Amino acid sequence: MTNADVNQQPHAWLARQSRWSPLEIAFWLATLLPFYFFPTYLTLASQIAITALFAISVDLILGYAGIVTLGHAMFFGLGAYAAGLLSVYGWGEPISGLLFAAAIAGLAGWLASFVIVRVQHLALIMITLGLGFLTYELANAMTWLTGGTDGLRGIRTWSIFNYFRFDLWGYTAYSYSLAALFLGFLLSRRIVNSSFGLALRGVRENVRRMPAIGSDYRRHLQKIYVISAAIAGTAGGLLAQTTNVVALDALSFQRSADVVVMLILGGTGRLYGAIVGAVIFLVARDQLAGINPQYWYFWIGLLLMFVVLVMPKGILGGLASLAARWRGRG
């Protein structure tokens, strides 16, 4: 094997990773099924799409860069309030509102990244948690702007392209949220299947060795943190535009913790694990809350314990291991 062949190997591997498999195509075609088979659940489906996009943003930093966070709802909530306030003050055009939400959240992510890249492990968890609590309390105190505990009211989202109105049945909301999820997934997929994505994996595996190969790991972490914050802000903007309400729970610790649970269920570092985890968590919550509104978290806890004990790498990780064993036997 020549040196040229060796140099081409990473590029060939990335090219193989970038190819779409038939299973992936089938997965995205399956996201259209709610339009035909579950039309009464389109509102829930739109919430799943929004939450899945938020989970993807967290997976980029947690699953690929190794940045453990318990306060990422800060960016989700900032995006929600940004899009909501833009509408309250007279501009309800949805697409530009999403871009505004992404820009505000990305700016906040850039400011926070200077602190995030300088700490690790327990200190990192505490910093992200503290930033989340700080943002929540600021929003709660600034009632003149956010509405406080009453929530932000008066949001009016205009029709998409002056044609597609947001209806009570959720057809437009789900279509809009699904399109945003798909575009966010395409961007994330392109990132993780690039040389930049490989550098992030290197940081995750051993951050101390990265400077030895000439990698500015802090710059890499800052970039992915800003991108992740912008995607989270986009998800928050979607929530504001599809529900016309923004409440303090958009910034809550509970939202940050729930999305980490989703990633554990689906599997970190896979992107699709974020989507699968969001589907399982929200469908289970919807069904279990209907049976017993007070104790549905008990069953979620049991499910989480089962997955962690039986499939430590999440559901997709467990399925991948089973598939590898099956191919080995064949």
CSV table of C-alpha atoms in Angstrom, one decimal:
chain,number,residue,atom,x,y,z
A,1,MET,CA,0.0,0.0,0.0
A,2,THR,CA,1.4,3.4,-1.0
A,3,ASN,CA,1.5,6.5,1.1
A,4,ALA,CA,-1.1,8.0,-1.2
A,5,ASP,CA,-3.4,5.1,-0.4
A,6,VAL,CA,-2.8,5.6,3.3
A,7,ASN,CA,-3.6,9.3,3.0
A,8,GLN,CA,-6.8,8.6,1.2
A,9,GLN,CA,-8.1,6.1,3.7
A,10,PRO,CA,-9.7,8.6,6.1
A,11,HIS,CA,-11.4,10.4,3.1
A,12,ALA,CA,-12.6,7.0,1.8
A,13,TRP,CA,-14.0,6.1,5.2
A,14,LEU,CA,-15.8,9.5,5.5
A,15,ALA,CA,-17.2,9.0,2.0
A,16,ARG,CA,-18.6,5.6,2.9
A,17,GLN,CA,-20.1,7.1,6.1
A,18,SER,CA,-21.8,9.9,4.1
A,19,ARG,CA,-23.7,7.5,1.8
A,20,TRP,CA,-27.4,7.0,2.4
A,21,SER,CA,-28.4,3.5,3.2
A,22,PRO,CA,-31.8,2.1,2.2
A,23,LEU,CA,-32.7,1.8,5.9
A,24,GLU,CA,-32.1,5.5,6.3
A,25,ILE,CA,-34.3,6.4,3.3
A,26,ALA,CA,-37.0,4.1,4.7
A,27,PHE,CA,-36.8,5.8,8.1
A,28,TRP,CA,-37.4,9.2,6.7
A,29,LEU,CA,-40.2,8.0,4.5
A,30,ALA,CA,-41.8,6.5,7.6
A,31,THR,CA,-42.0,10.0,9.1
A,32,LEU,CA,-44.7,10.7,6.6
A,33,LEU,CA,-47.0,8.0,7.9
A,34,PRO,CA,-48.7,10.1,10.6
A,35,PHE,CA,-50.3,12.2,7.9
A,36,TYR,CA,-52.2,9.1,6.7
A,37,PHE,CA,-52.5,6.7,9.6
A,38,PHE,CA,-52.4,8.9,12.7
A,39,PRO,CA,-53.9,12.3,11.7
A,40,THR,CA,-55.3,12.8,15.2
A,41,TYR,CA,-51.8,12.6,16.6
A,42,LEU,CA,-50.2,15.2,14.4
A,43,THR,CA,-49.8,17.7,17.2
A,44,LEU,CA,-47.9,15.1,19.2
A,45,ALA,CA,-45.9,14.3,16.1
A,46,SER,CA,-44.9,17.9,15.7
A,47,GLN,CA,-43.7,18.0,19.4
A,48,ILE,CA,-41.7,14.9,18.7
A,49,ALA,CA,-40.0,16.4,15.7
A,50,ILE,CA,-39.2,19.6,17.7
A,51,THR,CA,-37.8,17.6,20.6
A,52,ALA,CA,-35.8,15.3,18.3
A,53,LEU,CA,-34.1,18.4,16.8
A,54,PHE,CA,-33.3,19.6,20.3
A,55,ALA,CA,-31.9,16.1,21.1
A,56,ILE,CA,-29.7,16.2,18.0
A,57,SER,CA,-28.2,19.5,19.1
A,58,VAL,CA,-27.3,17.9,22.5
A,59,ASP,CA,-26.0,14.7,20.8
A,60,LEU,CA,-23.5,16.9,18.7
A,61,ILE,CA,-21.8,18.0,21.9
A,62,LEU,CA,-22.4,15.1,24.2
A,63,GLY,CA,-22.2,12.1,21.9
A,64,TYR,CA,-19.5,13.4,19.5
A,65,ALA,CA,-17.5,16.0,21.4
A,66,GLY,CA,-17.9,14.7,24.9
A,67,ILE,CA,-19.3,17.9,26.4
A,68,VAL,CA,-21.6,16.8,29.2
A,69,THR,CA,-24.4,19.3,29.8
A,70,LEU,CA,-27.4,19.6,32.0
A,71,GLY,CA,-28.3,23.1,31.0
A,72,HIS,CA,-28.8,23.1,27.2
A,73,ALA,CA,-32.4,24.1,27.7
A,74,MET,CA,-31.0,27.6,28.1
A,75,PHE,CA,-30.5,27.8,24.3
A,76,PHE,CA,-33.8,26.1,23.6
A,77,GLY,CA,-35.6,28.6,25.7
A,78,LEU,CA,-33.7,31.6,24.3
A,79,GLY,CA,-34.7,30.6,20.8
A,80,ALA,CA,-38.3,30.2,21.9
A,81,TYR,CA,-38.4,33.6,23.5
A,82,ALA,CA,-36.5,35.2,20.6
A,83,ALA,CA,-39.0,33.9,18.0
A,84,GLY,CA,-41.9,34.7,20.4
A,85,LEU,CA,-40.9,38.2,21.1
A,86,LEU,CA,-40.2,38.9,17.5
A,87,SER,CA,-43.8,37.9,16.8
A,88,VAL,CA,-45.2,39.8,19.7
A,89,TYR,CA,-43.6,43.0,18.5
A,90,GLY,CA,-45.0,42.7,15.0
A,91,TRP,CA,-43.0,40.3,12.9
A,92,GLY,CA,-44.6,36.8,12.8
A,93,GLU,CA,-43.0,35.5,9.5
A,94,PRO,CA,-41.9,31.9,10.6
A,95,ILE,CA,-38.8,31.2,8.6
A,96,SER,CA,-37.0,34.5,9.4
A,97,GLY,CA,-38.2,34.1,12.9
A,98,LEU,CA,-36.4,30.7,13.1
A,99,LEU,CA,-33.2,32.2,11.7
A,100,PHE,CA,-33.5,35.0,14.4
A,101,ALA,CA,-34.0,32.4,17.1
A,102,ALA,CA,-30.9,30.4,15.8
A,103,ALA,CA,-28.8,33.6,15.7
A,104,ILE,CA,-29.7,34.6,19.3
A,105,ALA,CA,-29.1,31.2,20.7
A,106,GLY,CA,-25.9,30.8,18.7
A,107,LEU,CA,-24.6,34.2,20.0
A,108,ALA,CA,-25.4,33.0,23.6
A,109,GLY,CA,-23.6,29.7,22.8
A,110,TRP,CA,-20.5,31.6,21.5
A,111,LEU,CA,-20.3,33.7,24.7
A,112,ALA,CA,-20.8,30.6,26.9
A,113,SER,CA,-18.2,28.6,24.9
A,114,PHE,CA,-15.3,30.6,26.3
A,115,VAL,CA,-16.1,29.2,29.7
A,116,ILE,CA,-17.2,25.7,28.6
A,117,VAL,CA,-14.0,24.8,26.8
A,118,ARG,CA,-11.9,25.5,29.9
A,119,VAL,CA,-13.5,23.1,32.3
A,120,GLN,CA,-14.1,19.3,32.2
A,121,HIS,CA,-16.0,16.6,34.0
A,122,LEU,CA,-17.9,17.6,37.2
A,123,ALA,CA,-17.0,21.3,36.8
A,124,LEU,CA,-18.4,21.2,33.3
A,125,ILE,CA,-21.7,19.8,34.6
A,126,MET,CA,-21.9,22.4,37.3
A,127,ILE,CA,-21.1,25.2,34.9
A,128,THR,CA,-23.8,24.2,32.4
A,129,LEU,CA,-26.3,23.6,35.2
A,130,GLY,CA,-25.5,27.0,36.7
A,131,LEU,CA,-25.9,28.8,33.4
A,132,GLY,CA,-29.3,27.1,32.9
A,133,PHE,CA,-30.5,28.1,36.4
A,134,LEU,CA,-29.3,31.6,35.9
A,135,THR,CA,-31.1,32.0,32.6
A,136,TYR,CA,-34.3,30.6,34.1
A,137,GLU,CA,-34.3,33.0,37.0
A,138,LEU,CA,-33.5,36.0,34.8
A,139,ALA,CA,-36.5,35.1,32.6
A,140,ASN,CA,-38.7,34.7,35.7
A,141,ALA,CA,-37.6,38.1,37.0
A,142,MET,CA,-38.0,39.9,33.7
A,143,THR,CA,-41.8,39.7,33.7
A,144,TRP,CA,-42.1,42.9,31.7
A,145,LEU,CA,-40.4,41.1,28.8
A,146,THR,CA,-41.1,37.4,29.2
A,147,GLY,CA,-44.4,37.3,31.1
A,148,GLY,CA,-42.8,35.4,33.9
A,149,THR,CA,-44.8,32.5,35.3
A,150,ASP,CA,-47.8,33.5,33.1
A,151,GLY,CA,-45.8,32.9,30.0
A,152,LEU,CA,-45.3,35.0,26.9
A,153,ARG,CA,-48.6,35.7,25.2
A,154,GLY,CA,-49.7,37.4,22.0
A,155,ILE,CA,-47.6,35.4,19.6
A,156,ARG,CA,-49.1,35.3,16.2
A,157,THR,CA,-47.3,33.2,13.6
A,158,TRP,CA,-48.1,34.1,10.0
A,159,SER,CA,-48.7,31.6,7.2
A,160,ILE,CA,-45.7,29.9,5.7
A,161,PHE,CA,-45.0,31.6,2.3
A,162,ASN,CA,-48.3,33.4,2.9
A,163,TYR,CA,-50.1,30.2,1.9
A,164,PHE,CA,-49.8,27.4,4.5
A,165,ARG,CA,-51.8,28.4,7.7
A,166,PHE,CA,-51.2,26.8,11.1
A,167,ASP,CA,-54.4,24.9,11.7
A,168,LEU,CA,-55.8,23.2,14.8
A,169,TRP,CA,-55.3,19.7,13.4
A,170,GLY,CA,-51.5,20.1,13.1
A,171,TYR,CA,-50.9,19.4,9.5
A,172,THR,CA,-48.9,22.5,8.8
A,173,ALA,CA,-47.2,22.4,12.2
A,174,TYR,CA,-46.0,18.8,11.7
A,175,SER,CA,-44.9,19.5,8.1
A,176,TYR,CA,-43.0,22.6,9.2
A,177,SER,CA,-41.4,20.9,12.2
A,178,LEU,CA,-40.5,17.8,10.2
A,179,ALA,CA,-38.8,19.9,7.4
A,180,ALA,CA,-36.8,21.7,10.1
A,181,LEU,CA,-35.8,18.5,11.7
A,182,PHE,CA,-34.7,17.0,8.4
A,183,LEU,CA,-32.6,20.1,7.5
A,184,GLY,CA,-31.1,20.1,11.0
A,185,PHE,CA,-30.3,16.4,10.6
A,186,LEU,CA,-28.7,16.9,7.2
A,187,LEU,CA,-26.5,19.7,8.6
A,188,SER,CA,-25.5,17.5,11.6
A,189,ARG,CA,-24.9,14.5,9.5
A,190,ARG,CA,-22.6,16.5,7.2
A,191,ILE,CA,-20.7,17.8,10.3
A,192,VAL,CA,-20.1,14.4,11.9
A,193,ASN,CA,-19.1,12.8,8.6
A,194,SER,CA,-16.4,15.3,8.0
A,195,SER,CA,-12.8,15.8,9.1
A,196,PHE,CA,-14.2,18.2,11.7
A,197,GLY,CA,-16.4,15.4,13.0
A,198,LEU,CA,-13.3,13.1,13.2
A,199,ALA,CA,-11.5,15.8,15.2
A,200,LEU,CA,-14.5,16.0,17.6
A,201,ARG,CA,-14.3,12.2,18.1
A,202,GLY,CA,-10.6,12.6,18.9
A,203,VAL,CA,-11.4,15.2,21.5
A,204,ARG,CA,-14.1,13.0,23.0
A,205,GLU,CA,-11.7,10.0,23.3
A,206,ASN,CA,-8.6,11.7,24.6
A,207,VAL,CA,-8.5,15.5,24.8
A,208,ARG,CA,-4.9,15.6,26.1
A,209,ARG,CA,-3.5,13.9,22.9
A,210,MET,CA,-5.1,16.3,20.5
A,211,PRO,CA,-2.5,19.1,20.9
A,212,ALA,CA,0.2,16.5,20.2
A,213,ILE,CA,-1.1,16.1,16.7
A,214,GLY,CA,-1.5,19.9,16.1
A,215,SER,CA,-5.2,20.1,16.8
A,216,ASP,CA,-6.6,23.2,18.4
A,217,TYR,CA,-9.2,21.3,20.4
A,218,ARG,CA,-10.6,24.3,22.1
A,219,ARG,CA,-11.4,26.0,18.8
A,220,HIS,CA,-13.2,22.8,17.7
A,221,LEU,CA,-15.2,22.6,20.9
A,222,GLN,CA,-16.2,26.3,20.6
A,223,LYS,CA,-17.4,25.7,17.0
A,224,ILE,CA,-19.5,22.7,17.7
A,225,TYR,CA,-20.9,24.3,20.9
A,226,VAL,CA,-22.1,27.4,18.9
A,227,ILE,CA,-23.6,25.1,16.2
A,228,SER,CA,-25.3,23.0,18.8
A,229,ALA,CA,-26.7,26.1,20.6
A,230,ALA,CA,-28.1,27.5,17.3
A,231,ILE,CA,-29.8,24.2,16.5
A,232,ALA,CA,-31.3,24.1,20.0
A,233,GLY,CA,-32.5,27.7,19.5
A,234,THR,CA,-34.1,26.7,16.2
A,235,ALA,CA,-36.0,23.9,18.1
A,236,GLY,CA,-37.1,26.4,20.7
A,237,GLY,CA,-38.3,28.8,17.9
A,238,LEU,CA,-40.3,26.0,16.4
A,239,LEU,CA,-42.0,25.4,19.7
A,240,ALA,CA,-43.0,29.1,20.0
A,241,GLN,CA,-44.3,29.3,16.5
A,242,THR,CA,-46.3,26.1,16.5
A,243,THR,CA,-47.9,26.6,19.9
A,244,ASN,CA,-48.0,30.4,20.0
A,245,VAL,CA,-47.0,30.2,23.7
A,246,VAL,CA,-43.7,30.4,25.5
A,247,ALA,CA,-43.5,29.4,29.1
A,248,LEU,CA,-40.7,29.2,31.6
A,249,ASP,CA,-40.5,25.5,31.3
A,250,ALA,CA,-38.7,26.0,27.9
A,251,LEU,CA,-35.7,27.0,30.1
A,252,SER,CA,-36.2,24.5,32.8
A,253,PHE,CA,-33.7,21.9,34.2
A,254,GLN,CA,-36.4,19.3,33.6
A,255,ARG,CA,-36.2,19.9,29.8
A,256,SER,CA,-32.5,19.6,29.9
A,257,ALA,CA,-32.6,16.4,31.9
A,258,ASP,CA,-35.4,14.9,29.7
A,259,VAL,CA,-33.3,15.3,26.5
A,260,VAL,CA,-30.3,13.6,28.2
A,261,VAL,CA,-32.6,10.7,29.1
A,262,MET,CA,-33.8,10.5,25.5
A,263,LEU,CA,-30.2,10.3,24.3
A,264,ILE,CA,-29.5,7.5,26.8
A,265,LEU,CA,-32.5,5.6,25.6
A,266,GLY,CA,-31.8,6.0,21.9
A,267,GLY,CA,-28.0,5.9,22.0
A,268,THR,CA,-25.5,8.8,22.0
A,269,GLY,CA,-23.1,9.6,19.1
A,270,ARG,CA,-25.5,8.3,16.5
A,271,LEU,CA,-27.9,11.2,15.6
A,272,TYR,CA,-30.6,8.7,14.9
A,273,GLY,CA,-30.5,7.7,18.6
A,274,ALA,CA,-31.6,11.3,19.4
A,275,ILE,CA,-34.7,10.8,17.1
A,276,VAL,CA,-35.5,7.3,18.3
A,277,GLY,CA,-35.1,8.4,22.0
A,278,ALA,CA,-37.4,11.4,21.5
A,279,VAL,CA,-40.1,9.2,19.8
A,280,ILE,CA,-39.9,6.6,22.6
A,281,PHE,CA,-39.9,9.1,25.5
A,282,LEU,CA,-42.7,11.3,24.2
A,283,VAL,CA,-45.0,8.5,23.0
A,284,ALA,CA,-44.4,6.7,26.4
A,285,ARG,CA,-45.2,9.9,28.3
A,286,ASP,CA,-48.3,10.5,26.3
A,287,GLN,CA,-49.6,7.0,26.8
A,288,LEU,CA,-48.5,6.6,30.4
A,289,ALA,CA,-49.8,10.0,31.5
A,290,GLY,CA,-53.2,9.0,30.0
A,291,ILE,CA,-53.2,5.9,32.3
A,292,ASN,CA,-51.8,7.6,35.4
A,293,PRO,CA,-50.9,11.3,35.2
A,294,GLN,CA,-49.1,11.3,38.6
A,295,TYR,CA,-46.8,8.3,38.3
A,296,TRP,CA,-45.8,8.1,34.6
A,297,TYR,CA,-42.2,9.0,35.5
A,298,PHE,CA,-42.0,5.7,37.5
A,299,TRP,CA,-42.4,3.7,34.3
A,300,ILE,CA,-40.0,5.9,32.4
A,301,GLY,CA,-37.5,5.2,35.2
A,302,LEU,CA,-38.0,1.5,34.9
A,303,LEU,CA,-37.6,1.7,31.1
A,304,LEU,CA,-34.4,3.7,31.5
A,305,MET,CA,-32.9,1.2,34.0
A,306,PHE,CA,-33.8,-1.7,31.7
A,307,VAL,CA,-32.1,0.0,28.7
A,308,VAL,CA,-29.0,0.9,30.7
A,309,LEU,CA,-28.6,-2.6,32.1
A,310,VAL,CA,-29.4,-4.6,29.0
A,311,MET,CA,-28.2,-2.1,26.3
A,312,PRO,CA,-25.6,0.2,27.8
A,313,LYS,CA,-25.0,1.9,24.4
A,314,GLY,CA,-28.7,2.6,24.0
A,315,ILE,CA,-31.4,1.0,21.9
A,316,LEU,CA,-29.6,1.7,18.6
A,317,GLY,CA,-26.3,0.6,20.0
A,318,GLY,CA,-27.9,-2.7,21.2
A,319,LEU,CA,-29.5,-3.3,17.8
A,320,ALA,CA,-26.1,-2.6,16.1
A,321,SER,CA,-24.4,-5.2,18.4
A,322,LEU,CA,-27.1,-7.8,17.6
A,323,ALA,CA,-26.7,-7.1,13.9
A,324,ALA,CA,-22.9,-7.5,14.2
A,325,ARG,CA,-23.3,-10.8,16.0
A,326,TRP,CA,-25.7,-12.0,13.4
A,327,ARG,CA,-23.4,-11.1,10.6
A,328,GLY,CA,-20.5,-12.9,12.4
A,329,ARG,CA,-22.5,-16.1,12.7
A,330,GLY,CA,-23.4,-15.9,9.0
